[in-house]
Coordinates of C-alpha atoms in Angstrom, one line a residue:
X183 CA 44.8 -23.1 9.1
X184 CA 43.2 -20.2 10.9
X185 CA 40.2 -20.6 13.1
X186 CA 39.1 -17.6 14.9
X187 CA 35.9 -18.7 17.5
X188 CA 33.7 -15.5 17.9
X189 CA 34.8 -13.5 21.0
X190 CA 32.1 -13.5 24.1
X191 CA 33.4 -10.3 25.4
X192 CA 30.8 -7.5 23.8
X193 CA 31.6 -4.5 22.3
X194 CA 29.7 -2.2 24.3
X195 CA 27.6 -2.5 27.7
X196 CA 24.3 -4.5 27.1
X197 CA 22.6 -3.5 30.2
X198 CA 23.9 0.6 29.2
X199 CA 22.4 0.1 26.0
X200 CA 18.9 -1.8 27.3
X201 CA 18.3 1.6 29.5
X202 CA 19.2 3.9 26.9
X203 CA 16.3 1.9 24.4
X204 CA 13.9 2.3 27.3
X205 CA 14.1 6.1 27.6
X206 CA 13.9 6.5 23.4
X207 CA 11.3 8.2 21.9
X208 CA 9.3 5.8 20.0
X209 CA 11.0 5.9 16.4
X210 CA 9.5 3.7 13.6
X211 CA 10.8 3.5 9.6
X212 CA 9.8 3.0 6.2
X213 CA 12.9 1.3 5.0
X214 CA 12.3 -0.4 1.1
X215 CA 14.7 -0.5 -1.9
X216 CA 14.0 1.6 -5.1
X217 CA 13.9 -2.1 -7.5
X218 CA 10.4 -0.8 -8.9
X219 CA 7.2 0.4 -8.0
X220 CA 5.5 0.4 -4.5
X221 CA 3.2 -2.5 -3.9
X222 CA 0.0 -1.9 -1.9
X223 CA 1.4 -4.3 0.4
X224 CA 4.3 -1.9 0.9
X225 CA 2.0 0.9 1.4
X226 CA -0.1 -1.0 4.2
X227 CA 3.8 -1.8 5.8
X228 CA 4.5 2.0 5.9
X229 CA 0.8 3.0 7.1
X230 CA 1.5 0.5 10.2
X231 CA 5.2 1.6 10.9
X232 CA 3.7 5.7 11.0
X233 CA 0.8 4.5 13.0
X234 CA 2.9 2.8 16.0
X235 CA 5.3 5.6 15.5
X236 CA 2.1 8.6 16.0
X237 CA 0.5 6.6 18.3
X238 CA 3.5 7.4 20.7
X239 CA 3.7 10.3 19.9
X240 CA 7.2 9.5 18.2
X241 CA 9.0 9.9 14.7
X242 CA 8.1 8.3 11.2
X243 CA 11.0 7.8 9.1
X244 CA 12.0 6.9 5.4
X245 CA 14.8 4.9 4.6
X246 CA 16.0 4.3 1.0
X247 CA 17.8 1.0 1.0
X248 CA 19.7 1.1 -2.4
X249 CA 23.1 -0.3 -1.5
X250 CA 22.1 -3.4 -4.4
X251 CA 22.7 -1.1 -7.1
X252 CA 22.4 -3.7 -10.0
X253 CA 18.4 -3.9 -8.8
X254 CA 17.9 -0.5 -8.6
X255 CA 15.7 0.9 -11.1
X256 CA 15.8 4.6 -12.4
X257 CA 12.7 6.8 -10.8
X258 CA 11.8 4.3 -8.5
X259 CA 13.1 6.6 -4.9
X260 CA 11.0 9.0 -6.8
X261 CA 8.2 7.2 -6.9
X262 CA 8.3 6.3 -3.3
X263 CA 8.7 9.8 -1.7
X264 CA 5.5 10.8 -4.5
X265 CA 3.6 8.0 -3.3
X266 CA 4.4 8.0 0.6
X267 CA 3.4 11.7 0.1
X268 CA 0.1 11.4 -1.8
X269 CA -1.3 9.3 1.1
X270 CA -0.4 11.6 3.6
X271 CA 2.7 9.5 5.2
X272 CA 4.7 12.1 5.0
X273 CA 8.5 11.6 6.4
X274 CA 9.6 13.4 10.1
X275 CA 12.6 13.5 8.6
X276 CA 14.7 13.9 5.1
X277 CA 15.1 10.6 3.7
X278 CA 17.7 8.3 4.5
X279 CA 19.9 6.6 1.9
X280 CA 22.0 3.9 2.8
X281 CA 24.5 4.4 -0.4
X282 CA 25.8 7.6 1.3
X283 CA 26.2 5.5 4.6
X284 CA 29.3 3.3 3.2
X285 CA 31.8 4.0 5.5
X286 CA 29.6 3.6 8.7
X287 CA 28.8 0.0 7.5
X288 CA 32.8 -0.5 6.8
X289 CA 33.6 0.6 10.3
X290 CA 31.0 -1.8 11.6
X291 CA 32.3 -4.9 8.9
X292 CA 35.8 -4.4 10.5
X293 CA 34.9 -4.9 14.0
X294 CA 32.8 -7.8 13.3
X295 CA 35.9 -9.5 11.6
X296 CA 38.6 -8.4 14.6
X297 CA 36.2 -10.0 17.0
X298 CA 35.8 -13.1 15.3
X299 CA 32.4 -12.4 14.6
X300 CA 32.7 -12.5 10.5
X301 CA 35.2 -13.7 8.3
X302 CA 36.5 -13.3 4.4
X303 CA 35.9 -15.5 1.7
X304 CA 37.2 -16.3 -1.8
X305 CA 34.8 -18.6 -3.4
X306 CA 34.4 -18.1 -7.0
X307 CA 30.4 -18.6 -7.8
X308 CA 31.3 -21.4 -10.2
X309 CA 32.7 -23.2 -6.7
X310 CA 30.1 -22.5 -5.1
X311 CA 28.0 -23.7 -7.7
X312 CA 29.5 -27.2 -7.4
X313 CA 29.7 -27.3 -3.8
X314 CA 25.8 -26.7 -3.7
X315 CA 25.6 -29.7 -6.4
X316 CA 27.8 -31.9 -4.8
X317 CA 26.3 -31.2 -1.1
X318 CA 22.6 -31.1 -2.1
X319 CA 20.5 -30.2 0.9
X320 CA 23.2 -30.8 3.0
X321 CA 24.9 -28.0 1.6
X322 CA 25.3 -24.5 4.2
X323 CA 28.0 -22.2 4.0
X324 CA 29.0 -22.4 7.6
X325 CA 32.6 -21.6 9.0
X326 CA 32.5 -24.5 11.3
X327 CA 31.7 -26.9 8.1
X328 CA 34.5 -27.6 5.1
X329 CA 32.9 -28.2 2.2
X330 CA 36.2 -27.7 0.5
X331 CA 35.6 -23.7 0.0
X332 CA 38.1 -21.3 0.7
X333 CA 38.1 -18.6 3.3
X334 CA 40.4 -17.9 6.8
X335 CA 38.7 -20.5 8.1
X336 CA 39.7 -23.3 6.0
X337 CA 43.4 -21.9 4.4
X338 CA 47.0 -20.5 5.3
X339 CA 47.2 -17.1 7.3
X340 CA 49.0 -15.7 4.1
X341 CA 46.8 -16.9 1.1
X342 CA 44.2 -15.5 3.0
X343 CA 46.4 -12.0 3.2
X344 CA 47.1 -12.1 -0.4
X345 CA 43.7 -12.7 -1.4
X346 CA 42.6 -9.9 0.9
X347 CA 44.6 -7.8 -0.2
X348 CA 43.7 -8.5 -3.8
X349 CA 40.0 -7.5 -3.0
X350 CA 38.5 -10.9 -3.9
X351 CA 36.3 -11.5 -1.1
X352 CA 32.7 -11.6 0.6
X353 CA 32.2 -11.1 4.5
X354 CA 30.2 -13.5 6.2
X355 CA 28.7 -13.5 9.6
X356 CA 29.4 -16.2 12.0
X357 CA 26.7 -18.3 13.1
X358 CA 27.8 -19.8 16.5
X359 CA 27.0 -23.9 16.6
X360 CA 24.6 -25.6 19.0
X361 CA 22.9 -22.5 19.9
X362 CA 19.0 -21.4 20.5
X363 CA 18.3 -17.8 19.2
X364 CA 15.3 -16.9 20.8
X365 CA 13.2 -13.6 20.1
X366 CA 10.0 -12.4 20.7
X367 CA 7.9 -10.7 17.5
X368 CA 4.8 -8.6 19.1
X369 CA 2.4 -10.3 16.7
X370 CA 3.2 -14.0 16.5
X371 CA 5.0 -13.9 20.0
X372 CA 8.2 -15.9 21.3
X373 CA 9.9 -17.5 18.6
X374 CA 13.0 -19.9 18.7
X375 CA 15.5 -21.1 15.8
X376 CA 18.4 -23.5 15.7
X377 CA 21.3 -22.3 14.9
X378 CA 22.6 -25.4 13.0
X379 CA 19.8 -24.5 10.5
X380 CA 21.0 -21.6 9.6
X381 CA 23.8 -20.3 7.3
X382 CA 26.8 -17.4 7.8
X383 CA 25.6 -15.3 5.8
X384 CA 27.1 -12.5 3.8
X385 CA 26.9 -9.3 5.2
X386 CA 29.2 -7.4 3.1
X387 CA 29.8 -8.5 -1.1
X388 CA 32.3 -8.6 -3.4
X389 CA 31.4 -4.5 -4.2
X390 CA 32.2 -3.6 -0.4
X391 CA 28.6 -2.6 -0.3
X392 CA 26.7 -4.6 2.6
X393 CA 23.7 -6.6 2.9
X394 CA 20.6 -6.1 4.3
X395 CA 21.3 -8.1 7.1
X396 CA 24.1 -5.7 8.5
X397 CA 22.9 -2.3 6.9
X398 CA 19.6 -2.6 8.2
X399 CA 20.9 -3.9 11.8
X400 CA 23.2 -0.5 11.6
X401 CA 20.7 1.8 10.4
X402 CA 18.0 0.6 12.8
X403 CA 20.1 1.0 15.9
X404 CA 22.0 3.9 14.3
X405 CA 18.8 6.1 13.9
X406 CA 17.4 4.5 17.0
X407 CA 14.4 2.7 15.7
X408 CA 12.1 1.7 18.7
X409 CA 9.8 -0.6 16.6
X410 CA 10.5 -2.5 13.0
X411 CA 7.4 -3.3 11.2
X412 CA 7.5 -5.3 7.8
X413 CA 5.8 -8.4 6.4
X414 CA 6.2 -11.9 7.5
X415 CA 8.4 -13.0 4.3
X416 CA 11.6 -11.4 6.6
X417 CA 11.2 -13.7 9.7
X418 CA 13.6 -15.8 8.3
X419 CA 16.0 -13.3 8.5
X420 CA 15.6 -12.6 12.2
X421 CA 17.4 -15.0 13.7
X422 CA 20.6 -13.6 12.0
X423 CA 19.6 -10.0 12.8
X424 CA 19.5 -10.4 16.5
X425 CA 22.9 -12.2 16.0
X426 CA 24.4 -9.3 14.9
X427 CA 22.1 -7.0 17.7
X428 CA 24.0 -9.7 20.3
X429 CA 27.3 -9.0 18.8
X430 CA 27.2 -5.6 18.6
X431 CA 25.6 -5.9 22.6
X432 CA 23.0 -3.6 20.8
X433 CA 19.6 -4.0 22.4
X434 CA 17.3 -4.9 19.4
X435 CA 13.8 -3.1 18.8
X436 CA 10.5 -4.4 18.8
X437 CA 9.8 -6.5 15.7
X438 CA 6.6 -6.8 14.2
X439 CA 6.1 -9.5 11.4
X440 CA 3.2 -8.5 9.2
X441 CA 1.0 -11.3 7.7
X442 CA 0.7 -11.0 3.6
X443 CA -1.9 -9.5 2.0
X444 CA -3.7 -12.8 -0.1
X445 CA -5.6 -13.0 -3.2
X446 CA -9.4 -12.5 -3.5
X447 CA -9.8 -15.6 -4.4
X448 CA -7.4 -18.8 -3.8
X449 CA -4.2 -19.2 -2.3
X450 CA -1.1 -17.2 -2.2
X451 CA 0.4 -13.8 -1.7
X452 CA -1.8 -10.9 -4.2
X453 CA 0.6 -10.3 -7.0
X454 CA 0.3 -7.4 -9.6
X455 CA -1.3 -10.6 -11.9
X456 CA -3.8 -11.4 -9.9
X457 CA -5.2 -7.4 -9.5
X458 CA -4.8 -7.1 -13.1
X459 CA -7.2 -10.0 -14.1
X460 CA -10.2 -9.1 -11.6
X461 CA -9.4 -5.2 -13.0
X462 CA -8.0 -3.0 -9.8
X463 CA -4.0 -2.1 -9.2
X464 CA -1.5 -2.8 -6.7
X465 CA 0.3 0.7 -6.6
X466 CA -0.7 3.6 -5.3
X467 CA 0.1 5.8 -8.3
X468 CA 0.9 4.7 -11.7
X469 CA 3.7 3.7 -12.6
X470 CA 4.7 3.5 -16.7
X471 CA 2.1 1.5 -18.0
X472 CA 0.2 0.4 -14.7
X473 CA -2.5 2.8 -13.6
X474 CA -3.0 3.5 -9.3
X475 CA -5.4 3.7 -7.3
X476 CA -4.9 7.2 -7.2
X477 CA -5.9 6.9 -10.8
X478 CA -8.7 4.6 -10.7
X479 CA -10.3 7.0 -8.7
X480 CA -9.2 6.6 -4.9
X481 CA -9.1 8.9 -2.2
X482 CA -5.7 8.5 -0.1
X483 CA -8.2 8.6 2.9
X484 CA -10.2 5.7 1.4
X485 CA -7.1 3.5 0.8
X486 CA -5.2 4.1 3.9
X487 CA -8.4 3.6 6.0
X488 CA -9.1 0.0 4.0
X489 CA -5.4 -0.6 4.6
X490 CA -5.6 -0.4 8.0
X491 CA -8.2 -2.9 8.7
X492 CA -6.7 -5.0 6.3
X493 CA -4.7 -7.3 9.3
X494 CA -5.7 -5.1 12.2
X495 CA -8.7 -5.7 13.9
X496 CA -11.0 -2.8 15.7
X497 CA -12.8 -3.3 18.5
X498 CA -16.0 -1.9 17.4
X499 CA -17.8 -2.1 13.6
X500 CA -17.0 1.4 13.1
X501 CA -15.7 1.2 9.2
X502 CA -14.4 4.9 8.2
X503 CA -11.4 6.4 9.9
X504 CA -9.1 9.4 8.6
X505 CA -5.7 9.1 9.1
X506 CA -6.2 10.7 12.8
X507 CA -8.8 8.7 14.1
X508 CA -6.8 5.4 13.1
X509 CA -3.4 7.0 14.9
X510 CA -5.5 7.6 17.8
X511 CA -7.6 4.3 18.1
X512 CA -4.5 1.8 17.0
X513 CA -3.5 -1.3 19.1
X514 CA -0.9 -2.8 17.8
X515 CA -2.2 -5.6 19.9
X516 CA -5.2 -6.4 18.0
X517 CA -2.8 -6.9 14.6
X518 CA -3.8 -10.0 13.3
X519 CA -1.5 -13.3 12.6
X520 CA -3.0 -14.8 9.2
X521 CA -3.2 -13.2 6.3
X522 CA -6.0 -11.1 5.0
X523 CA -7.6 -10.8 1.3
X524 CA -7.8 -7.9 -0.1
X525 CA -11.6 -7.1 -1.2
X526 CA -12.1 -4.4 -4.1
X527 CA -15.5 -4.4 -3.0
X528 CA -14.6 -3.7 0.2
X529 CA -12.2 -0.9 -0.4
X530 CA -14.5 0.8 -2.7
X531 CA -17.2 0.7 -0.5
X532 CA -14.4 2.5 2.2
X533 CA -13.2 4.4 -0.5
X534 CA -16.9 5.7 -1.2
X535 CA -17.8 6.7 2.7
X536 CA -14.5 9.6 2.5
X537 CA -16.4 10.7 -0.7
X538 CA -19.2 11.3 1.1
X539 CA -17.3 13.5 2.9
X540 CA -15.9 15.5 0.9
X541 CA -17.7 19.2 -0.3
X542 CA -18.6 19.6 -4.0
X543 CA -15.5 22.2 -4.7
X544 CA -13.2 19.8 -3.0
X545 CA -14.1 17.0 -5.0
X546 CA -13.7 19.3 -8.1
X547 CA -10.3 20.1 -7.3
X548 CA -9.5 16.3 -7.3
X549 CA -10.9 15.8 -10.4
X550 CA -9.1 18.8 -12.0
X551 CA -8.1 17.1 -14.9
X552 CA -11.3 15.9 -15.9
X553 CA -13.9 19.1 -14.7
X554 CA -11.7 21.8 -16.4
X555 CA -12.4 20.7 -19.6
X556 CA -15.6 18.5 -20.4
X557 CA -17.0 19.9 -17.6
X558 CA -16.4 23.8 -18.3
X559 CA -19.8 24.1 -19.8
X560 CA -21.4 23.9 -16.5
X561 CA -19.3 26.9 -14.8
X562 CA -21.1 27.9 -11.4
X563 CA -23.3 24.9 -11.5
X564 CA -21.0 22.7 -11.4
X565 CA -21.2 22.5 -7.8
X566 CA -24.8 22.0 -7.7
X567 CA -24.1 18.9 -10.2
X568 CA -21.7 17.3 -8.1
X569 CA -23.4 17.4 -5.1
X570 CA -26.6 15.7 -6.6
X571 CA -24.6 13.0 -7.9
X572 CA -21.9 12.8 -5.0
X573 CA -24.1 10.2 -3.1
X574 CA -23.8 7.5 -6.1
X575 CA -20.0 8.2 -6.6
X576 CA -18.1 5.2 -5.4
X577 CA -14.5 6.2 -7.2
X578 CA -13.7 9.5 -8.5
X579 CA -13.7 8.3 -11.5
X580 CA -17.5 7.5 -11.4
X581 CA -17.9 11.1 -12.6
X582 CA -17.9 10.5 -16.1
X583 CA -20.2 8.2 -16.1
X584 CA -23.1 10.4 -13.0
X585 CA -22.7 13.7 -14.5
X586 CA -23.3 12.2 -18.3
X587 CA -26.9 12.7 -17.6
X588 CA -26.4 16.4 -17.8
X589 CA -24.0 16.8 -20.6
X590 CA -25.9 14.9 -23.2
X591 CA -29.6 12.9 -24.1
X592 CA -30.0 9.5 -23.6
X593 CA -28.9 7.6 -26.2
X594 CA -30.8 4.8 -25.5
X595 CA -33.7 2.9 -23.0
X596 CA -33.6 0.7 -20.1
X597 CA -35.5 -1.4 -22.4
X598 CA -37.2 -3.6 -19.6
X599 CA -38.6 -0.4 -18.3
X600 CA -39.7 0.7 -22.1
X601 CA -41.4 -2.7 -22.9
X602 CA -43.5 -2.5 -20.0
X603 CA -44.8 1.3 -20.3
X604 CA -48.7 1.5 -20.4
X605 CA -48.4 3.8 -24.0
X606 CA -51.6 5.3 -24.4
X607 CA -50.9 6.2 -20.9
X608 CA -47.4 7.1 -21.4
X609 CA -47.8 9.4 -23.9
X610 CA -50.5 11.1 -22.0
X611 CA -47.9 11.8 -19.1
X612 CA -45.6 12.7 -21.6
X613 CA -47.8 15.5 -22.8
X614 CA -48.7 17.3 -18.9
X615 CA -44.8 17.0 -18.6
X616 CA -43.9 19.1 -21.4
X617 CA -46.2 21.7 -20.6
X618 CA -45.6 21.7 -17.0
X619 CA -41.7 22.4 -17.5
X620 CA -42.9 25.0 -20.6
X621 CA -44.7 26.8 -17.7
X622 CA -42.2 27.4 -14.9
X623 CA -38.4 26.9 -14.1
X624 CA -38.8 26.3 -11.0
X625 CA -38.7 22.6 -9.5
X626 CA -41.0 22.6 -6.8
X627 CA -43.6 24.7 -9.2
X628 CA -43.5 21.9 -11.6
X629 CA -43.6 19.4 -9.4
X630 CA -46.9 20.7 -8.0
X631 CA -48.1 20.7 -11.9
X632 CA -47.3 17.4 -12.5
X633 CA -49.1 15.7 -9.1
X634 CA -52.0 17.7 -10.6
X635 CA -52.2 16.2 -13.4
X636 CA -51.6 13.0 -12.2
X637 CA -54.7 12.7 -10.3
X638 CA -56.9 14.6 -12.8
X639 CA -56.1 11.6 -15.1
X640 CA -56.6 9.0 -12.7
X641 CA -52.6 7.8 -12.8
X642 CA -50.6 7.4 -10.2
X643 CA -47.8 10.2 -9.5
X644 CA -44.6 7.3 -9.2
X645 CA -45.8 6.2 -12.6
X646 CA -45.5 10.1 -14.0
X647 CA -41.8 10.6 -12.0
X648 CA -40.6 6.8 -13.6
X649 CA -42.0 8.0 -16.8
X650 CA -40.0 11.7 -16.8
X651 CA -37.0 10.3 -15.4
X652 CA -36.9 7.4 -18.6
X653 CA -37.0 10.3 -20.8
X654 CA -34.7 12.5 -19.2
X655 CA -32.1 9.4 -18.2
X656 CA -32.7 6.5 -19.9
X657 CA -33.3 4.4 -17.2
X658 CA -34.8 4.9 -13.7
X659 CA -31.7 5.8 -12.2
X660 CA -30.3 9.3 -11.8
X661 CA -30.1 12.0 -9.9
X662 CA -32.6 14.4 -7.9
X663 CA -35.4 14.7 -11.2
X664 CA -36.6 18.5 -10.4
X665 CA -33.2 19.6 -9.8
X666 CA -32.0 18.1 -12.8
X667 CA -34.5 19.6 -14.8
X668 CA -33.3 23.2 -13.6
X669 CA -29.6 22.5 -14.4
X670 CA -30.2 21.3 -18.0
X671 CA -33.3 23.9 -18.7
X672 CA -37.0 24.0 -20.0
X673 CA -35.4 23.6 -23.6
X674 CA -33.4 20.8 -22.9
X675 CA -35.8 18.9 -20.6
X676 CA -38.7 19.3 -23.9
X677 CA -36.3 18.4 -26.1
X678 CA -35.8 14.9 -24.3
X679 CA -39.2 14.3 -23.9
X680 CA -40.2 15.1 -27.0
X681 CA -37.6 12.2 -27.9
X682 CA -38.9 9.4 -25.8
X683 CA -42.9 10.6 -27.2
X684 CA -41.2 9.5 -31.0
X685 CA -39.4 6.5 -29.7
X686 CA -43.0 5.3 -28.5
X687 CA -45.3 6.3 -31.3
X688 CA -45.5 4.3 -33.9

């Protein structure tokens, strides 16, 4: 029977190490796994790791974790680096991949197992399988534990060769007995685990690739990441990590355990579902079928800014922030513990002040695809158009639907306003409208006219504007009226009129 006890003697000097973290530059990563597309709670993980990172003044940095190759799903990397780089997160650095870093995690594996640390193991999944049904909640793969499995713990010195050198094995950490692993995470603060509750768990598979456990231990240290920020469904797998941070005599970073980003309405985590059925995405950019909020109209400004104070509290009620005002006003301090829901409303409403930023050729240029063909009509007054209707535009998207008004005639009423048009009085207005805009182009000219009017036949000048706006809109809604009436034209303003007069006679 072999029984190797894990060694106390480190591998390198823990107090060399602790100074050498100290004087780092602050160094933060993006680290997810190409298995599909980016979820918006993702995105809000890699906005927080290149906040504490700029904050500092330090590095942002993408990591590709892709050593489970039977998950990995073609174009999804892709789609990462397009997305990270559509919201302005863009990398300090080429992107990492841990496939290419094989032999580094090897070389780490094989020190582990010469110190005791980790062991081999020759379970066949249909033994494991009946161990877990035998065992039942009882059941942990521990080394200090025989549930009848097979690894150098529990057989002869040369099975355990042959095997090995067979290839037939997994690598599992050790996980001492009787032991308190205590860490501190900046958000939730110090936090203790039993050891006994916890499994050895495999750090490198039957395919010689590792886990996450040890790659991400490796990397972290190995690119000297200062601060690891990612959502609170990992804290189970801290204990394990500063494990292997104790074995290595690696000081760790500072972890920060997000909280999840919760439906609007109910309980749980907000799954792709859930946005689907109340009608907005989860990804920043489409992927196959599934639109992004790039598509549905958002502004990278307006989602990273609703992001950020998605978890993260301010200490003022100041709502819009670019991307430079949140790196210079973020306190990691002030990140919250409990989950937040995500608002549509909300991040429209965000996603709407940015717009009102933006200029009118800016704003065409966004929306190239759509203004470079059922817009071309327009040409130079385009502009003009998009700045009168920039105020009511809430998504890019809303285009469409605010610039109709000038592309075509109503094709129908707000009826509530119709039914309750005076319409011998109507009609009148109607009349001094048409010949006012027949007169002049000019929208202060005819604006003049029509107050005139107004008061010469004892009706009040909102009732003449509501009136001219039903027949030029449809409804009471719209743009500036007298600018809108110089876009479109004297022809096309009578010709609208002249609709609404027939819609009202008899």
């Amino acid at each position: 029977m072999i029984r190797r006890p894990p060694r106390s003697t480190p591998l390198y000097s823990s107090a060399a190490s602790d100074v050498y973290k100290r004087q780092m530059k602050e160094r933060a990563r993006f680290a997810p796994s190409p298995t599909g597309p980016l979820h918006i709670g993702g995105v809000r993980t890699a906005l927080f790791n290149y906040l504490i990172a700029k904050k500092n003044g330090g590095e942002f940095i993408l990591r590709i974790e892709d050593t489970d190759t039977d998950r990995t799903v073609e174009g999804a990397e892709e789609y990462i680096i397009e997305s990270l780089k559509w919201l302005g997160l863009t990398p300090d650095k080429k992107p990492y991949k841990q496939s290419e870093r094989k032999e580094i995690y090897l070389k780490h594996v094989d020190l582990l197992v010469e110190n005791g640390q980790a062991y081999h193991c020759f379970d066949t999944m249909e033994e494991l399988k009946r161990a877990k049904e035998k065992h039942g909640n009882d059941f942990k793969y521990r080394h200090d534990k025989n549930f009848g499995l097979k690894n150098t713990f529990t057989i002869s010195k040369e099975e355990a060769d042959s095997l090995i050198a067979k290839g037939e094995f997994v690598i599992r950490m050790v996980v001492p007995s009787n032991e308190t692993i205590k860490v501190k995470d900046e958000i939730r603060g110090n936090l203790s685990f039993n050891s006994n509750e916890l499994e050895d768990k495999i750090i490198l598979k039957s395919d010689k690739m590792p886990t996450y456990h040890l790659a991400n231990v490796v990397d972290d240290n190995d690119m000297k990441i200062t601060s690891v920020v990612r959502g609170e469904e990992w804290l189970s797998s801290l204990p394990f990590h500063i494990l292997l941070y104790k074995y290595f005599s690696w000081a760790p970073p500072k972890f920060f355990h997000l909280p999840l980003i919760l439906k609007t309405e109910g309980q749980g985590k907000l799954s792709k579902r859930d946005a689907e059925q109340q009608g907005f995405p989860v990804f920043p950019i489409a992927w196959k079928d599934s639109i992004g909020f790039r598509e549905q109209g958002f502004l990278p400004e307006g989602l990273i800014n609703y992001l950020a104070l998605l978890g993260w509290s301010n200490e003022s009620d100041k709502e819009k922030y670019t991307l430079k005002e949140l790196v210079a006003g973020f306190d990691s301090n002030r990140i919250q513990k409990s989950g937040a829901r995500f608002d549509i409303k909300k991040a429209t409403w965000i996603n709407h002040l940015h717009i009102q930023d933006c200029s009118p050729k800016k704003i065409i240029e966004l929306c190239e695809g759509q203004t470079a063909t059922a817009f071309s009509r327009f040409g130079k007054k385009l502009e003009e158009i998009i700045d009168l209707i920039k105020e009511r535009l809430n998504l890019l998207s809303d285009i469409q639907k605010e610039i109709g008004v000038f592309m075509h005639e109503p094709s129908d009423y707000d009826q509530k306003v119709l039914q309750k048009l005076n319409q011998p009085e109507t009609l009148i207005i109607l009349n001094f409208c048409k010949l006012h805009v027949g007169s002049s182009e000019e929208g202060s000219v005819i604006k003049e006219g029509l107050f005139n009017s107004s008061a010469e036949n004892k009706i009040s000048f909102g009732q003449t504007m509501k009136t001219l706006r039903l027949a030029l809109a449809g409804s009471l809604k719209g743009p500036d009226l007298f600018k809108m009436i110089e876009i479109i034209g004297a022809e096309e303003t009578i010709k609208r009129i002249n609709k609404l007069t027939k819609t009202l006679k008899p």
